Coordinates of C-alpha atoms in Angstrom, one line a residue:
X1 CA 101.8 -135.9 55.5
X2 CA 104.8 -134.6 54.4
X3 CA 105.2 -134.6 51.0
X4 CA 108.0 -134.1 48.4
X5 CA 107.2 -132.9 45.3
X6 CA 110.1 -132.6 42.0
X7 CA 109.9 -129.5 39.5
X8 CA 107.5 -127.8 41.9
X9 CA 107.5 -124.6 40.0
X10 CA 106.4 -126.5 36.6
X11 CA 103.7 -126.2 34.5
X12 CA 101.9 -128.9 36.6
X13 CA 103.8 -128.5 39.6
X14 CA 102.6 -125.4 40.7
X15 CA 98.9 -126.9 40.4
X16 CA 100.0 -129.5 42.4
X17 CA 101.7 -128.1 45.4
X18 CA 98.2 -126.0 45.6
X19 CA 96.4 -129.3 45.6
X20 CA 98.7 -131.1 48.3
X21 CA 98.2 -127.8 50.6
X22 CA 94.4 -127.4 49.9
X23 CA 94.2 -130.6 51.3
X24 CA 96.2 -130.2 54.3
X25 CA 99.4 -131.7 53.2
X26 CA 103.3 -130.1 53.8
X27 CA 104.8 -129.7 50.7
X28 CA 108.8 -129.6 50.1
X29 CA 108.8 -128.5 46.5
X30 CA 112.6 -128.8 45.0
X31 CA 112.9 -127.1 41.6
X32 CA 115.9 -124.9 40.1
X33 CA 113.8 -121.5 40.5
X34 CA 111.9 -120.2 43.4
X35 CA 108.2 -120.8 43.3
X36 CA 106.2 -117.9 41.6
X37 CA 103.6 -117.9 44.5
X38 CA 104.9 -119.6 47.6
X39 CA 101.9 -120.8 50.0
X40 CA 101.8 -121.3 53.6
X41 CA 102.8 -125.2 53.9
X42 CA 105.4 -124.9 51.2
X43 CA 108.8 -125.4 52.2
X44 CA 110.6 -124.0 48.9
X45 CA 114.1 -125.9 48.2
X46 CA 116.0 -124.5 45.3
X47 CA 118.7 -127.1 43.8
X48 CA 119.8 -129.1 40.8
X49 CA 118.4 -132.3 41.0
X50 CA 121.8 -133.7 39.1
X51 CA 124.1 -132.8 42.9
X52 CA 123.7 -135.7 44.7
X53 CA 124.6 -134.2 47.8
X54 CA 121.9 -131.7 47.7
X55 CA 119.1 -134.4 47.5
X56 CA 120.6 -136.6 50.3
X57 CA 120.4 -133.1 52.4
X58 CA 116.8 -132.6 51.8
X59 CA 116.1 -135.9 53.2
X60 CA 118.7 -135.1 56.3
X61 CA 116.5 -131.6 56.5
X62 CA 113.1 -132.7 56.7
X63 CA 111.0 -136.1 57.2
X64 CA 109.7 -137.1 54.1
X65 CA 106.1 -139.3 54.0
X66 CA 105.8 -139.5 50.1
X67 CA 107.5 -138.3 46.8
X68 CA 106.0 -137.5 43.7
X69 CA 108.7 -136.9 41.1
X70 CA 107.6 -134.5 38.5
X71 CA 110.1 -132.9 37.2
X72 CA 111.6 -133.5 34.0
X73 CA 112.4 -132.0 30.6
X74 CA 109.1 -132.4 28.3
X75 CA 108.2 -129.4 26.4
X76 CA 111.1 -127.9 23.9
X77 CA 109.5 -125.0 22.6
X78 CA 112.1 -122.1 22.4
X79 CA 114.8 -124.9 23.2
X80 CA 117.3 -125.9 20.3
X81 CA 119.7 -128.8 19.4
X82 CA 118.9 -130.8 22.8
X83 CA 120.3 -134.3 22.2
X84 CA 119.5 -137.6 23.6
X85 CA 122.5 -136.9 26.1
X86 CA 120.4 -133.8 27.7
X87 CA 117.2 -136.0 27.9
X88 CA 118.8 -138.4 29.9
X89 CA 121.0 -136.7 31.9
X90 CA 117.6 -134.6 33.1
X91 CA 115.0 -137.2 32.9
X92 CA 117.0 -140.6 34.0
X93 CA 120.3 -139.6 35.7
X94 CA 118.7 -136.9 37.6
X95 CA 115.4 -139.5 38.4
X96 CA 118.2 -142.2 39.4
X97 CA 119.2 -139.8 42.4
X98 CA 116.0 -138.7 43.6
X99 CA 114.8 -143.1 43.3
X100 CA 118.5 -143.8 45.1
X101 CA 117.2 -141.2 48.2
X102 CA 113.6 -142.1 48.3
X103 CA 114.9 -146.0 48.7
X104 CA 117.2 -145.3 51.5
X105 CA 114.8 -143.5 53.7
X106 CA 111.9 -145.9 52.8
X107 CA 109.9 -143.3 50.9
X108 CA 107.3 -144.3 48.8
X109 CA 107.6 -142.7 45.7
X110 CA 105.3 -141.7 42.4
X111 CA 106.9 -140.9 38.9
X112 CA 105.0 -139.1 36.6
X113 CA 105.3 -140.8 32.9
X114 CA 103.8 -140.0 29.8
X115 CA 102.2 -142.5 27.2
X116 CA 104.9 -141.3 24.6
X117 CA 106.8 -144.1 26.3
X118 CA 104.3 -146.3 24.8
X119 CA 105.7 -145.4 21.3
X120 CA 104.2 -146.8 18.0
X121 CA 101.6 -149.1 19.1
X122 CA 98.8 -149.6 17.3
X123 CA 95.6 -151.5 19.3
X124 CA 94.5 -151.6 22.8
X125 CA 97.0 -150.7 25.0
X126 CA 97.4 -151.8 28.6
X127 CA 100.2 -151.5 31.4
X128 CA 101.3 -153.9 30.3
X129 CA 102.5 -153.1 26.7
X130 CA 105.8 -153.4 25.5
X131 CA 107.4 -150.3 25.3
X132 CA 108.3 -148.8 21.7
X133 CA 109.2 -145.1 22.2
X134 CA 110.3 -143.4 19.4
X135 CA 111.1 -139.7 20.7
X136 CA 114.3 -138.7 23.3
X137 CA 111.6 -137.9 25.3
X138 CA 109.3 -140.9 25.3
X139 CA 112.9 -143.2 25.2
X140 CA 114.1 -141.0 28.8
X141 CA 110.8 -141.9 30.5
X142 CA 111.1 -145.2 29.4
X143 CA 114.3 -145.5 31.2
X144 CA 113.5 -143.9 33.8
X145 CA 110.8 -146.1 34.4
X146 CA 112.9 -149.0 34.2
X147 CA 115.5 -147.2 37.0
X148 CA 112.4 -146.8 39.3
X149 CA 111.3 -150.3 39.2
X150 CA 115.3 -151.1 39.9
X151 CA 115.8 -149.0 42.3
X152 CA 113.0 -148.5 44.9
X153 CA 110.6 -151.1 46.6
X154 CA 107.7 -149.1 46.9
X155 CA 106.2 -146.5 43.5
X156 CA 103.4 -146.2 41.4
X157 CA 104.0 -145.2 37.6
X158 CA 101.3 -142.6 36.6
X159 CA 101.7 -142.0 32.4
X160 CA 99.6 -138.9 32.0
X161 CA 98.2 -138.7 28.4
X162 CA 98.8 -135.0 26.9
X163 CA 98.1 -132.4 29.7
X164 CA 96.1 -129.0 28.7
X165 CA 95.2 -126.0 30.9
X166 CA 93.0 -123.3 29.8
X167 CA 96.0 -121.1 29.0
X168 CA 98.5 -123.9 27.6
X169 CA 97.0 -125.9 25.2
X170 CA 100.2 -127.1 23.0
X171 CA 100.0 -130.4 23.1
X172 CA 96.2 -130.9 22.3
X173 CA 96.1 -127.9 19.6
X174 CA 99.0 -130.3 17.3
X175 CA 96.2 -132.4 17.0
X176 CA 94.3 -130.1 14.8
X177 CA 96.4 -126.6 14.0
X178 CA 98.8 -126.4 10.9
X179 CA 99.4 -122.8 12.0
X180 CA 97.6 -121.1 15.3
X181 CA 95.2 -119.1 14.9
X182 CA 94.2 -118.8 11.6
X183 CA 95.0 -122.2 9.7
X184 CA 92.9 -125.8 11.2
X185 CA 93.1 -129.1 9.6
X186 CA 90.9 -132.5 10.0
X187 CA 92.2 -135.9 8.6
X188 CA 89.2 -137.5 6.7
X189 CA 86.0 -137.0 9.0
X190 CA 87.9 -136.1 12.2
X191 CA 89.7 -137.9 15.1
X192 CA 89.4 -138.3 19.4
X193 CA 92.0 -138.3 20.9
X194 CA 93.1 -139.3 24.7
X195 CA 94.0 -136.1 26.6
X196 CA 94.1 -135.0 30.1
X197 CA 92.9 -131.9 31.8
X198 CA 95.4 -130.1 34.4
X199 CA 92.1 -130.7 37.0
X200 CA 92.7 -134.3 36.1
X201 CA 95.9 -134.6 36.3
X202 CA 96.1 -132.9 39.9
X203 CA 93.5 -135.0 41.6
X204 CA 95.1 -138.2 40.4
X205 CA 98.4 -137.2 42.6
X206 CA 96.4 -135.5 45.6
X207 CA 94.7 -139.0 45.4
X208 CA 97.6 -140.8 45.2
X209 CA 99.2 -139.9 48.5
X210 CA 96.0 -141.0 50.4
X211 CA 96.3 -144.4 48.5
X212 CA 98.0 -147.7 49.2
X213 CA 101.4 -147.8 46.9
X214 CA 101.0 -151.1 44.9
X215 CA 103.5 -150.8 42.9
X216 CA 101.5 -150.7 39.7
X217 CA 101.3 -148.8 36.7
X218 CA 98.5 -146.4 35.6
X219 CA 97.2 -144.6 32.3
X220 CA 96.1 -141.2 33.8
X221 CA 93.9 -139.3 31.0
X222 CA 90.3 -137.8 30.8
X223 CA 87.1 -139.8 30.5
X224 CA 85.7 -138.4 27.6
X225 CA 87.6 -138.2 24.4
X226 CA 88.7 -135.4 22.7
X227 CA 86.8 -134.4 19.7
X228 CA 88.6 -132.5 16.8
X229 CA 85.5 -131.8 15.3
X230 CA 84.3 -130.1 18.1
X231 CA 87.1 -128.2 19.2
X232 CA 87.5 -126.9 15.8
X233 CA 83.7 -125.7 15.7
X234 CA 84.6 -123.4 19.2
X235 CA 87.9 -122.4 17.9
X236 CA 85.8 -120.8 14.3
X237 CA 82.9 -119.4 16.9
X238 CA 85.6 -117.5 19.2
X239 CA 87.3 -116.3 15.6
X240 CA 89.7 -118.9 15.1
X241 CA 90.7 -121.6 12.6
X242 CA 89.7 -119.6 9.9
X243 CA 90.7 -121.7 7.6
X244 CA 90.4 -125.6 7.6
X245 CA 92.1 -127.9 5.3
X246 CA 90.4 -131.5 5.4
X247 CA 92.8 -134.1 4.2
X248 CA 92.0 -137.4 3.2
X249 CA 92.5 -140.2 5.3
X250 CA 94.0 -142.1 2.3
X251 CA 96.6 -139.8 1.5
X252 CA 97.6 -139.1 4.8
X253 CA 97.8 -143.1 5.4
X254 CA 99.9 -142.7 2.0
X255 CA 102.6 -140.3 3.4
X256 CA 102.9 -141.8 6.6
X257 CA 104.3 -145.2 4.9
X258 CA 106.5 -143.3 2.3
X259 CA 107.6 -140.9 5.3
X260 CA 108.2 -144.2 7.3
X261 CA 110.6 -146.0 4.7
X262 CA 112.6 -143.0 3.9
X263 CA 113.2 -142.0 7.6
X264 CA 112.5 -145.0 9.4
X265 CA 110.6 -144.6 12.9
X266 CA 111.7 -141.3 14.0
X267 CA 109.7 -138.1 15.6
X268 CA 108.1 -137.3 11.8
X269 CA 106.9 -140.9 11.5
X270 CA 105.6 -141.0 15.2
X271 CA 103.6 -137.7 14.6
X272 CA 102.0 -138.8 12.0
X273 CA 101.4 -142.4 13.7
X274 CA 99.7 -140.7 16.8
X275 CA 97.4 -138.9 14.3
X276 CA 96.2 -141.8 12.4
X277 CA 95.9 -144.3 15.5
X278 CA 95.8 -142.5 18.3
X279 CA 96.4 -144.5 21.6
X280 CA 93.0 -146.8 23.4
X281 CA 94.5 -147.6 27.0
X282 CA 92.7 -149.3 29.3
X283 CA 94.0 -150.4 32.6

Protein backbone atom coordinates (compact mmCIF):
# COMPACT_ATOMS: atom_id res chain seq x y z
CA UNK A 1 0.00 0.00 0.00
CA UNK A 2 0.55 3.35 -0.10
CA UNK A 3 0.74 4.83 2.88
CA UNK A 4 0.76 8.49 4.40
CA UNK A 5 2.38 8.98 7.29
CA UNK A 6 2.24 12.91 9.45
CA UNK A 7 5.54 14.15 11.40
CA UNK A 8 7.52 11.51 9.63
CA UNK A 9 10.84 12.79 10.80
CA UNK A 10 9.53 12.52 14.68
CA UNK A 11 10.66 10.88 17.43
CA UNK A 12 8.30 8.01 16.50
CA UNK A 13 8.02 8.75 13.05
CA UNK A 14 11.21 7.87 11.89
CA UNK A 15 10.68 4.29 13.56
CA UNK A 16 7.69 4.06 11.75
CA UNK A 17 8.43 4.90 8.21
CA UNK A 18 11.23 2.07 8.78
CA UNK A 19 8.49 -0.23 9.83
CA UNK A 20 5.92 0.55 6.97
CA UNK A 21 9.09 -0.06 4.40
CA UNK A 22 10.41 -3.25 6.14
CA UNK A 23 7.27 -4.48 5.46
CA UNK A 24 6.96 -3.62 1.92
CA UNK A 25 4.80 -0.56 2.22
CA UNK A 26 5.32 3.07 0.15
CA UNK A 27 5.60 5.65 2.52
CA UNK A 28 4.75 9.54 1.80
CA UNK A 29 6.15 11.01 5.02
CA UNK A 30 5.02 14.92 5.25
CA UNK A 31 6.95 16.68 8.03
CA UNK A 32 8.46 20.39 8.19
CA UNK A 33 12.23 19.07 7.87
CA UNK A 34 13.67 16.55 5.57
CA UNK A 35 14.01 13.00 6.92
CA UNK A 36 17.46 12.38 8.72
CA UNK A 37 17.87 9.03 6.80
CA UNK A 38 15.63 8.81 3.73
CA UNK A 39 14.96 4.95 2.64
CA UNK A 40 14.27 3.54 -0.56
CA UNK A 41 10.14 3.61 -0.55
CA UNK A 42 10.09 6.92 1.11
CA UNK A 43 8.65 9.62 -0.81
CA UNK A 44 9.86 12.74 1.46
CA UNK A 45 7.27 15.76 1.30
CA UNK A 46 8.41 18.85 3.22
CA UNK A 47 5.37 21.29 4.15
CA UNK A 48 3.41 22.89 6.99
CA UNK A 49 0.63 20.91 7.69
CA UNK A 50 -1.46 24.40 8.60
CA UNK A 51 -1.40 25.34 4.23
CA UNK A 52 -4.31 23.75 3.14
CA UNK A 53 -3.32 23.89 -0.33
CA UNK A 54 -0.22 21.97 0.27
CA UNK A 55 -2.12 18.89 1.75
CA UNK A 56 -4.84 18.87 -0.98
CA UNK A 57 -1.62 18.63 -3.48
CA UNK A 58 -0.18 15.68 -1.79
CA UNK A 59 -3.30 13.89 -2.38
CA UNK A 60 -3.46 15.32 -6.21
CA UNK A 61 0.44 13.94 -6.28
CA UNK A 62 0.17 10.51 -5.22
CA UNK A 63 -2.58 7.74 -4.50
CA UNK A 64 -2.98 7.40 -1.04
CA UNK A 65 -4.28 3.73 0.58
CA UNK A 66 -4.01 4.70 4.32
CA UNK A 67 -3.02 7.73 6.71
CA UNK A 68 -1.65 7.53 9.99
CA UNK A 69 -1.48 11.05 11.43
CA UNK A 70 1.29 11.40 13.86
CA UNK A 71 2.40 14.50 13.92
CA UNK A 72 1.69 16.82 16.57
CA UNK A 73 3.20 19.05 19.32
CA UNK A 74 3.81 16.73 22.49
CA UNK A 75 7.17 17.13 24.15
CA UNK A 76 8.12 20.92 25.28
CA UNK A 77 11.39 20.53 26.56
CA UNK A 78 13.56 23.55 25.42
CA UNK A 79 10.18 25.21 24.32
CA UNK A 80 8.79 28.27 26.40
CA UNK A 81 5.52 30.19 26.94
CA UNK A 82 3.46 27.90 24.36
CA UNK A 83 -0.21 28.69 25.02
CA UNK A 84 -3.30 26.83 24.52
CA UNK A 85 -3.56 28.84 21.09
CA UNK A 86 -0.25 27.01 19.77
CA UNK A 87 -1.52 23.52 20.90
CA UNK A 88 -4.49 23.85 18.97
CA UNK A 89 -3.52 25.50 16.12
CA UNK A 90 -0.71 22.47 15.75
CA UNK A 91 -2.59 19.62 17.18
CA UNK A 92 -6.46 20.37 16.07
CA UNK A 93 -6.42 22.97 13.21
CA UNK A 94 -3.67 21.39 11.51
CA UNK A 95 -5.37 17.63 12.24
CA UNK A 96 -8.76 19.21 10.87
CA UNK A 97 -6.91 19.65 7.34
CA UNK A 98 -5.20 16.49 7.06
CA UNK A 99 -9.15 14.65 8.47
CA UNK A 100 -10.81 17.24 5.74
CA UNK A 101 -8.28 15.55 2.78
CA UNK A 102 -8.35 12.01 3.95
CA UNK A 103 -12.41 12.32 3.82
CA UNK A 104 -12.57 13.57 0.34
CA UNK A 105 -10.37 10.95 -1.24
CA UNK A 106 -11.90 8.12 0.90
CA UNK A 107 -8.77 7.50 2.90
CA UNK A 108 -8.90 5.63 5.82
CA UNK A 109 -7.16 7.33 8.40
CA UNK A 110 -5.36 6.48 12.01
CA UNK A 111 -4.77 9.35 14.71
CA UNK A 112 -2.33 8.76 17.16
CA UNK A 113 -3.72 9.95 20.76
CA UNK A 114 -2.37 9.82 24.00
CA UNK A 115 -4.17 8.75 27.33
CA UNK A 116 -3.39 12.32 28.76
CA UNK A 117 -6.70 12.97 27.04
CA UNK A 118 -8.17 10.75 29.59
CA UNK A 119 -7.30 13.43 32.29
CA UNK A 120 -7.97 12.86 36.04
CA UNK A 121 -9.65 9.60 36.20
CA UNK A 122 -9.31 7.61 38.81
CA UNK A 123 -10.51 3.55 38.33
CA UNK A 124 -10.64 1.32 35.39
CA UNK A 125 -10.59 3.05 32.40
CA UNK A 126 -12.07 1.95 29.09
CA UNK A 127 -12.64 3.59 25.50
CA UNK A 128 -15.21 4.51 26.61
CA UNK A 129 -14.45 7.02 29.45
CA UNK A 130 -15.37 10.39 29.60
CA UNK A 131 -12.79 12.55 28.78
CA UNK A 132 -11.24 14.91 31.61
CA UNK A 133 -7.88 16.32 30.30
CA UNK A 134 -6.37 18.70 32.30
CA UNK A 135 -3.05 19.67 30.22
CA UNK A 136 -3.13 21.94 26.55
CA UNK A 137 -1.85 18.87 25.42
CA UNK A 138 -4.17 16.26 26.69
CA UNK A 139 -7.21 19.08 25.96
CA UNK A 140 -5.71 19.38 21.93
CA UNK A 141 -5.89 15.64 21.46
CA UNK A 142 -9.06 15.56 22.98
CA UNK A 143 -10.35 17.84 20.30
CA UNK A 144 -8.84 16.58 17.88
CA UNK A 145 -10.29 13.43 18.46
CA UNK A 146 -13.60 14.85 18.46
CA UNK A 147 -12.73 16.64 14.80
CA UNK A 148 -11.78 13.07 13.48
CA UNK A 149 -14.89 11.37 14.49
CA UNK A 150 -16.71 14.60 12.80
CA UNK A 151 -14.98 14.74 10.02
CA UNK A 152 -14.08 11.32 8.39
CA UNK A 153 -16.16 8.07 8.00
CA UNK A 154 -13.47 5.70 8.31
CA UNK A 155 -10.33 5.97 11.50
CA UNK A 156 -9.17 4.18 14.27
CA UNK A 157 -8.06 6.21 17.50
CA UNK A 158 -4.83 4.61 18.90
CA UNK A 159 -3.93 6.59 22.58
CA UNK A 160 -0.47 5.43 23.11
CA UNK A 161 0.44 5.39 26.90
CA UNK A 162 3.97 7.21 27.54
CA UNK A 163 6.38 6.14 24.68
CA UNK A 164 10.26 5.35 25.73
CA UNK A 165 13.25 4.32 23.49
CA UNK A 166 16.41 3.24 24.73
CA UNK A 167 17.90 6.69 24.18
CA UNK A 168 14.73 9.00 25.19
CA UNK A 169 13.36 8.01 28.16
CA UNK A 170 11.61 11.46 29.44
CA UNK A 171 8.44 10.55 29.99
CA UNK A 172 8.94 7.28 31.97
CA UNK A 173 12.09 8.70 34.02
CA UNK A 174 9.31 11.63 35.68
CA UNK A 175 7.98 8.79 37.22
CA UNK A 176 10.85 8.20 39.47
CA UNK A 177 13.75 11.18 38.96
CA UNK A 178 13.66 14.45 41.06
CA UNK A 179 16.92 15.37 39.33
CA UNK A 180 18.65 12.88 36.55
CA UNK A 181 21.25 11.28 37.27
CA UNK A 182 22.01 11.53 40.63
CA UNK A 183 18.67 12.22 42.75
CA UNK A 184 15.65 9.09 42.55
CA UNK A 185 12.56 9.15 44.56
CA UNK A 186 9.75 6.31 45.36
CA UNK A 187 6.23 7.33 46.87
CA UNK A 188 5.61 4.83 49.84
CA UNK A 189 6.69 1.28 48.61
CA UNK A 190 6.80 2.08 44.88
CA UNK A 191 4.40 2.31 41.93
CA UNK A 192 3.67 0.50 38.00
CA UNK A 193 2.96 2.43 35.78
CA UNK A 194 1.37 1.91 32.08
CA UNK A 195 4.06 2.68 29.46
CA UNK A 196 4.83 1.80 26.04
CA UNK A 197 7.99 0.76 24.26
CA UNK A 198 8.86 2.51 20.76
CA UNK A 199 8.86 -1.50 19.50
CA UNK A 200 5.38 -1.40 20.70
CA UNK A 201 4.27 1.35 19.55
CA UNK A 202 5.56 0.68 15.83
CA UNK A 203 3.98 -2.67 15.42
CA UNK A 204 0.70 -1.46 16.58
CA UNK A 205 0.64 1.00 13.31
CA UNK A 206 2.50 -1.50 10.83
CA UNK A 207 -0.48 -3.69 12.19
CA UNK A 208 -2.91 -1.32 11.73
CA UNK A 209 -2.66 -0.79 8.00
CA UNK A 210 -3.14 -4.66 7.44
CA UNK A 211 -6.35 -4.40 9.60
CA UNK A 212 -10.02 -3.75 8.92
CA UNK A 213 -10.69 0.16 10.01
CA UNK A 214 -13.65 -0.20 12.60
CA UNK A 215 -13.75 2.89 13.63
CA UNK A 216 -12.98 2.18 17.26
CA UNK A 217 -10.79 3.36 19.78
CA UNK A 218 -7.69 1.67 21.31
CA UNK A 219 -5.36 1.98 24.51
CA UNK A 220 -1.91 1.09 22.96
CA UNK A 221 0.70 0.46 25.87
CA UNK A 222 3.03 -2.50 27.01
CA UNK A 223 1.86 -5.74 28.68
CA UNK A 224 3.82 -5.75 31.50
CA UNK A 225 3.82 -2.79 33.93
CA UNK A 226 6.42 -0.65 34.64
CA UNK A 227 8.09 -1.18 37.93
CA UNK A 228 9.73 1.85 39.74
CA UNK A 229 11.28 -0.38 42.01
CA UNK A 230 12.98 -2.10 39.49
CA UNK A 231 14.01 0.51 37.31
CA UNK A 232 15.53 2.28 40.16
CA UNK A 233 17.54 -0.91 41.28
CA UNK A 234 19.29 -0.76 37.33
CA UNK A 235 19.58 2.88 37.37
CA UNK A 236 21.88 2.48 41.08
CA UNK A 237 23.72 -0.80 39.39
CA UNK A 238 24.72 1.33 36.09
CA UNK A 239 25.79 4.33 38.74
CA UNK A 240 22.77 6.13 38.80
CA UNK A 241 20.12 7.43 41.28
CA UNK A 242 22.47 7.78 43.80
CA UNK A 243 20.42 9.15 45.98
CA UNK A 244 16.73 8.08 46.68
CA UNK A 245 14.27 9.96 48.68
CA UNK A 246 11.27 7.60 49.76
CA UNK A 247 8.25 9.72 50.44
CA UNK A 248 5.32 8.67 52.20
CA UNK A 249 2.35 7.82 50.54
CA UNK A 250 0.33 9.85 53.15
CA UNK A 251 1.97 12.98 52.78
CA UNK A 252 2.11 12.90 49.18
CA UNK A 253 -1.81 12.06 49.21
CA UNK A 254 -1.63 15.25 51.68
CA UNK A 255 -0.10 17.73 49.15
CA UNK A 256 -1.93 16.58 46.29
CA UNK A 257 -5.40 17.78 47.98
CA UNK A 258 -3.85 21.04 49.46
CA UNK A 259 -2.04 21.55 45.92
CA UNK A 260 -5.51 20.74 44.35
CA UNK A 261 -7.65 23.49 46.36
CA UNK A 262 -5.15 26.16 45.98
CA UNK A 263 -4.66 25.66 42.11
CA UNK A 264 -7.55 23.75 41.14
CA UNK A 265 -7.02 20.95 38.38
CA UNK A 266 -4.20 22.24 36.47
CA UNK A 267 -0.74 20.51 35.13
CA UNK A 268 0.74 20.54 39.10
CA UNK A 269 -2.39 18.70 40.30
CA UNK A 270 -2.47 16.26 37.26
CA UNK A 271 1.24 15.36 37.93
CA UNK A 272 0.80 14.57 41.05
CA UNK A 273 -2.68 12.69 40.19
CA UNK A 274 -0.94 10.40 37.63
CA UNK A 275 1.63 9.46 40.42
CA UNK A 276 -0.74 8.45 43.00
CA UNK A 277 -3.34 6.56 40.60
CA UNK A 278 -1.80 5.93 37.69
CA UNK A 279 -4.13 4.98 34.78
CA UNK A 280 -5.72 0.72 34.55
CA UNK A 281 -7.10 0.68 30.82
CA UNK A 282 -8.52 -2.09 29.54
CA UNK A 283 -10.22 -2.20 26.20
Amino acid sequence: MNILVTGSSGMIGGYVVKGLIDKGHTVIGVDRVKPIVEYQGLIPVVLDLFSKDDVIQVFADNKIDRCIHLAALAHTAGMKNLTWETYRKINVECAEIVFEACAKNNVPVLFISTVDAIGMVKGIITPDTELNPISNYGKSKAMAEGRLKEICKVWNIYRFSPVYTPEIKRDIEKRYYLKYPNWAYKIGEGGNFEVLNITGAISAMVDWVDKKVDNTIHVIKDTELLDVNVLIANEKAEGRAKNVLRIPRWLVVCGYYVVKLVFGKCNKTYLVFKTLWPFRTIE
